[in-house]
Amino acid sequence: DAGVIQSPRHEVTEMGQEVTLRCKPISGHDYLFWYRQTMMRGLELLIYFNNNVPIDDSGMPEDRFSAKMPNASFSTLKIQPSEPRDSAVYFCASSGTAKSNTGELFFGEGSRLTVL
Amino acid sequence: GENVEQHPSTLSVQEGDSAVIKCTYSDSASNYFPWYKQELGKGPQLIIDIRSNVGEKKDQRIAVTLNKTAKHFSLHITETQPEDSAVYFCALHTGTASKLTFGTGTRLQVTL
């Protein structure tokens, strides 16, 4: 399996621009998570989905952030408008199958966002 | 919600020595305690985990111990090697929730 695939790997944009990060989870996984990593705050859970349905979005910082999962193989995290404090590495992770969920998260390699 | 504290934030050991990282938590309902290793430029990867019905688990040079009474769990790496240099995160999982809460991370440096 190719693992969790994220794009873009790096994004540099200017304040006020819209940013869209993309994720393809491991085929067959039922859960998809979006995490943000910064030096100051570590790894923060933003939102997670189960079977394409958002379950907990309490970590989404504000209305500028939105996430969707239109089907089992694709999710997006959108920031509009972006601000310099959104600069971070954004990770997508997936876990679990219908038959067995060990709890292990499989992370992508992350999308490093820089907002100037 | 869940809270997990991780110490130390940085750790430097000489090759061949042991390294110990400790995490404490507050929610007694926590039942799953994984450890993740993050190498530079990559996402975290699970290296070992333990569930609340077990006190210790070992996998070659790494081991995890859990003290449910004191609400802490630790990662032990023996005979450290340069390739063990990375950031290590503890995490925990409570009840039926499927999400993990991560500690703040420990940057381990193994020097020659």
PDB file of N, CA and C in Angstrom, chain B residues 46-93:
ATOM      1  N   LEU B  46       4.143   4.825  14.624  1.00  0.00           N
ATOM      2  CA  LEU B  46       3.999   4.025  15.840  1.00  0.00           C
ATOM      3  C   LEU B  46       5.183   3.090  16.015  1.00  0.00           C
ATOM      4  N   ILE B  47       5.755   3.086  17.236  1.00  0.00           N
ATOM      5  CA  ILE B  47       6.855   2.161  17.505  1.00  0.00           C
ATOM      6  C   ILE B  47       6.481   1.107  18.542  1.00  0.00           C
ATOM      7  N   ILE B  48       5.627   1.424  19.459  1.00  0.00           N
ATOM      8  CA  ILE B  48       5.190   0.466  20.462  1.00  0.00           C
ATOM      9  C   ILE B  48       3.960   1.029  21.158  1.00  0.00           C
ATOM     10  N   ASP B  49       3.122   0.147  21.665  1.00  0.00           N
ATOM     11  CA  ASP B  49       1.944   0.603  22.387  1.00  0.00           C
ATOM     12  C   ASP B  49       1.619  -0.370  23.511  1.00  0.00           C
ATOM     13  N   ILE B  50       0.805   0.071  24.439  1.00  0.00           N
ATOM     14  CA  ILE B  50       0.411  -0.765  25.568  1.00  0.00           C
ATOM     15  C   ILE B  50      -1.026  -0.440  25.920  1.00  0.00           C
ATOM     16  N   ARG B  51      -1.732  -1.460  26.356  1.00  0.00           N
ATOM     17  CA  ARG B  51      -3.127  -1.252  26.754  1.00  0.00           C
ATOM     18  C   ARG B  51      -3.237  -1.371  28.264  1.00  0.00           C
ATOM     19  N   SER B  52      -4.351  -0.917  28.798  1.00  0.00           N
ATOM     20  CA  SER B  52      -4.441  -0.712  30.243  1.00  0.00           C
ATOM     21  C   SER B  52      -4.462  -2.008  31.040  1.00  0.00           C
ATOM     22  N   ASN B  53      -4.598  -3.147  30.390  1.00  0.00           N
ATOM     23  CA  ASN B  53      -4.602  -4.401  31.130  1.00  0.00           C
ATOM     24  C   ASN B  53      -3.214  -5.047  31.207  1.00  0.00           C
ATOM     25  N   VAL B  54      -2.205  -4.298  30.758  1.00  0.00           N
ATOM     26  CA  VAL B  54      -0.838  -4.807  30.740  1.00  0.00           C
ATOM     27  C   VAL B  54       0.073  -3.802  31.423  1.00  0.00           C
ATOM     28  N   GLY B  55       1.073  -4.279  32.187  1.00  0.00           N
ATOM     29  CA  GLY B  55       1.965  -3.358  32.884  1.00  0.00           C
ATOM     30  C   GLY B  55       3.240  -3.040  32.137  1.00  0.00           C
ATOM     31  N   GLU B  56       3.664  -3.965  31.259  1.00  0.00           N
ATOM     32  CA  GLU B  56       4.921  -3.754  30.554  1.00  0.00           C
ATOM     33  C   GLU B  56       4.868  -4.504  29.226  1.00  0.00           C
ATOM     34  N   LYS B  57       5.517  -3.921  28.246  1.00  0.00           N
ATOM     35  CA  LYS B  57       5.609  -4.572  26.939  1.00  0.00           C
ATOM     36  C   LYS B  57       6.970  -4.259  26.362  1.00  0.00           C
ATOM     37  N   LYS B  58       7.585  -5.275  25.734  1.00  0.00           N
ATOM     38  CA  LYS B  58       8.935  -5.090  25.224  1.00  0.00           C
ATOM     39  C   LYS B  58       9.009  -5.545  23.777  1.00  0.00           C
ATOM     40  N   ASP B  59       9.796  -4.811  22.983  1.00  0.00           N
ATOM     41  CA  ASP B  59      10.021  -5.182  21.590  1.00  0.00           C
ATOM     42  C   ASP B  59      11.472  -4.867  21.275  1.00  0.00           C
ATOM     43  N   GLN B  60      12.317  -5.866  21.357  1.00  0.00           N
ATOM     44  CA  GLN B  60      13.747  -5.725  21.123  1.00  0.00           C
ATOM     45  C   GLN B  60      14.332  -4.680  22.067  1.00  0.00           C
ATOM     46  N   ARG B  61      14.829  -3.572  21.545  1.00  0.00           N
ATOM     47  CA  ARG B  61      15.490  -2.589  22.410  1.00  0.00           C
ATOM     48  C   ARG B  61      14.544  -1.573  23.033  1.00  0.00           C
ATOM     49  N   ILE B  62      13.301  -1.618  22.687  1.00  0.00           N
ATOM     50  CA  ILE B  62      12.362  -0.653  23.260  1.00  0.00           C
ATOM     51  C   ILE B  62      11.345  -1.360  24.149  1.00  0.00           C
ATOM     52  N   ALA B  63      10.925  -0.656  25.181  1.00  0.00           N
ATOM     53  CA  ALA B  63       9.934  -1.190  26.112  1.00  0.00           C
ATOM     54  C   ALA B  63       9.075  -0.037  26.600  1.00  0.00           C
ATOM     55  N   VAL B  64       7.871  -0.377  26.978  1.00  0.00           N
ATOM     56  CA  VAL B  64       6.978   0.619  27.565  1.00  0.00           C
ATOM     57  C   VAL B  64       6.436   0.038  28.867  1.00  0.00           C
ATOM     58  N   THR B  65       6.395   0.872  29.906  1.00  0.00           N
ATOM     59  CA  THR B  65       5.829   0.468  31.182  1.00  0.00           C
ATOM     60  C   THR B  65       4.662   1.381  31.507  1.00  0.00           C
ATOM     61  N   LEU B  66       3.679   0.827  32.192  1.00  0.00           N
ATOM     62  CA  LEU B  66       2.474   1.576  32.537  1.00  0.00           C
ATOM     63  C   LEU B  66       2.177   1.399  34.018  1.00  0.00           C
ATOM     64  N   ASN B  67       1.969   2.508  34.708  1.00  0.00           N
ATOM     65  CA  ASN B  67       1.552   2.489  36.100  1.00  0.00           C
ATOM     66  C   ASN B  67       0.207   3.190  36.165  1.00  0.00           C
ATOM     67  N   LYS B  68      -0.861   2.424  36.167  1.00  0.00           N
ATOM     68  CA  LYS B  68      -2.202   3.016  36.114  1.00  0.00           C
ATOM     69  C   LYS B  68      -2.557   3.732  37.413  1.00  0.00           C
ATOM     70  N   THR B  69      -2.034   3.237  38.521  1.00  0.00           N
ATOM     71  CA  THR B  69      -2.334   3.867  39.811  1.00  0.00           C
ATOM     72  C   THR B  69      -1.774   5.273  39.858  1.00  0.00           C
ATOM     73  N   ALA B  70      -0.525   5.396  39.420  1.00  0.00           N
ATOM     74  CA  ALA B  70       0.139   6.693  39.435  1.00  0.00           C
ATOM     75  C   ALA B  70      -0.156   7.503  38.179  1.00  0.00           C
ATOM     76  N   LYS B  71      -0.815   6.896  37.219  1.00  0.00           N
ATOM     77  CA  LYS B  71      -1.167   7.538  35.940  1.00  0.00           C
ATOM     78  C   LYS B  71       0.087   8.037  35.208  1.00  0.00           C
ATOM     79  N   HIS B  72       1.019   7.138  35.002  1.00  0.00           N
ATOM     80  CA  HIS B  72       2.150   7.492  34.149  1.00  0.00           C
ATOM     81  C   HIS B  72       2.619   6.275  33.370  1.00  0.00           C
ATOM     82  N   PHE B  73       3.223   6.551  32.221  1.00  0.00           N
ATOM     83  CA  PHE B  73       3.786   5.498  31.383  1.00  0.00           C
ATOM     84  C   PHE B  73       5.086   6.009  30.779  1.00  0.00           C
ATOM     85  N   SER B  74       5.990   5.092  30.538  1.00  0.00           N
ATOM     86  CA  SER B  74       7.338   5.478  30.127  1.00  0.00           C
ATOM     87  C   SER B  74       7.821   4.646  28.957  1.00  0.00           C
ATOM     88  N   LEU B  75       8.660   5.277  28.156  1.00  0.00           N
ATOM     89  CA  LEU B  75       9.337   4.606  27.042  1.00  0.00           C
ATOM     90  C   LEU B  75      10.788   4.409  27.436  1.00  0.00           C
ATOM     91  N   HIS B  76      11.284   3.180  27.259  1.00  0.00           N
ATOM     92  CA  HIS B  76      12.664   2.861  27.578  1.00  0.00           C
ATOM     93  C   HIS B  76      13.349   2.372  26.300  1.00  0.00           C
ATOM     94  N   ILE B  77      14.463   2.999  25.966  1.00  0.00           N
ATOM     95  CA  ILE B  77      15.257   2.549  24.822  1.00  0.00           C
ATOM     96  C   ILE B  77      16.622   2.156  25.360  1.00  0.00           C
ATOM     97  N   THR B  78      16.997   0.908  25.150  1.00  0.00           N
ATOM     98  CA  THR B  78      18.308   0.436  25.620  1.00  0.00           C
ATOM     99  C   THR B  78      19.285   0.365  24.447  1.00  0.00           C
ATOM    100  N   GLU B  79      20.558   0.368  24.786  1.00  0.00           N
ATOM    101  CA  GLU B  79      21.621   0.266  23.772  1.00  0.00           C
ATOM    102  C   GLU B  79      21.356   1.231  22.606  1.00  0.00           C
ATOM    103  N   THR B  80      21.191   2.496  22.922  1.00  0.00           N
ATOM    104  CA  THR B  80      20.800   3.474  21.903  1.00  0.00           C
ATOM    105  C   THR B  80      21.817   3.543  20.764  1.00  0.00           C
ATOM    106  N   GLN B  81      21.270   3.824  19.583  1.00  0.00           N
ATOM    107  CA  GLN B  81      22.077   3.933  18.369  1.00  0.00           C
ATOM    108  C   GLN B  81      21.783   5.278  17.702  1.00  0.00           C
ATOM    109  N   PRO B  82      22.672   5.775  16.856  1.00  0.00           N
ATOM    110  CA  PRO B  82      22.444   7.075  16.207  1.00  0.00           C
ATOM    111  C   PRO B  82      21.097   7.151  15.486  1.00  0.00           C
ATOM    112  N   GLU B  83      20.643   6.044  14.926  1.00  0.00           N
ATOM    113  CA  GLU B  83      19.362   6.066  14.208  1.00  0.00           C
ATOM    114  C   GLU B  83      18.155   6.189  15.135  1.00  0.00           C
ATOM    115  N   ASP B  84      18.399   6.124  16.447  1.00  0.00           N
ATOM    116  CA  ASP B  84      17.303   6.376  17.396  1.00  0.00           C
ATOM    117  C   ASP B  84      17.050   7.870  17.566  1.00  0.00           C
ATOM    118  N   SER B  85      17.958   8.701  17.066  1.00  0.00           N
ATOM    119  CA  SER B  85      17.783  10.154  17.167  1.00  0.00           C
ATOM    120  C   SER B  85      16.535  10.568  16.396  1.00  0.00           C
ATOM    121  N   ALA B  86      15.608  11.209  17.103  1.00  0.00           N
ATOM    122  CA  ALA B  86      14.314  11.592  16.517  1.00  0.00           C
ATOM    123  C   ALA B  86      13.518  12.313  17.601  1.00  0.00           C
ATOM    124  N   VAL B  87      12.298  12.683  17.264  1.00  0.00           N
ATOM    125  CA  VAL B  87      11.374  13.211  18.273  1.00  0.00           C
ATOM    126  C   VAL B  87      10.382  12.106  18.619  1.00  0.00           C
ATOM    127  N   TYR B  88      10.195  11.874  19.888  1.00  0.00           N
ATOM    128  CA  TYR B  88       9.305  10.825  20.361  1.00  0.00           C
ATOM    129  C   TYR B  88       8.086  11.457  21.039  1.00  0.00           C
ATOM    130  N   PHE B  89       6.916  10.935  20.696  1.00  0.00           N
ATOM    131  CA  PHE B  89       5.662  11.427  21.268  1.00  0.00           C
ATOM    132  C   PHE B  89       4.945  10.294  21.987  1.00  0.00           C
ATOM    133  N   CYS B  90       4.511  10.561  23.200  1.00  0.00           N
ATOM    134  CA  CYS B  90       3.556   9.652  23.812  1.00  0.00           C
ATOM    135  C   CYS B  90       2.159  10.117  23.404  1.00  0.00           C
ATOM    136  N   ALA B  91       1.200   9.246  23.564  1.00  0.00           N
ATOM    137  CA  ALA B  91      -0.179   9.601  23.242  1.00  0.00           C
ATOM    138  C   ALA B  91      -1.100   8.750  24.096  1.00  0.00           C
ATOM    139  N   LEU B  92      -2.345   9.175  24.155  1.00  0.00           N
ATOM    140  CA  LEU B  92      -3.295   8.332  24.833  1.00  0.00           C
ATOM    141  C   LEU B  92      -4.676   8.457  24.206  1.00  0.00           C
ATOM    142  N   HIS B  93      -5.471   7.485  24.530  1.00  0.00           N
ATOM    143  CA  HIS B  93      -6.750   7.235  23.895  1.00  0.00           C
ATOM    144  C   HIS B  93      -7.703   6.896  25.045  1.00  0.00           C
TER     145      HIS B  93
END
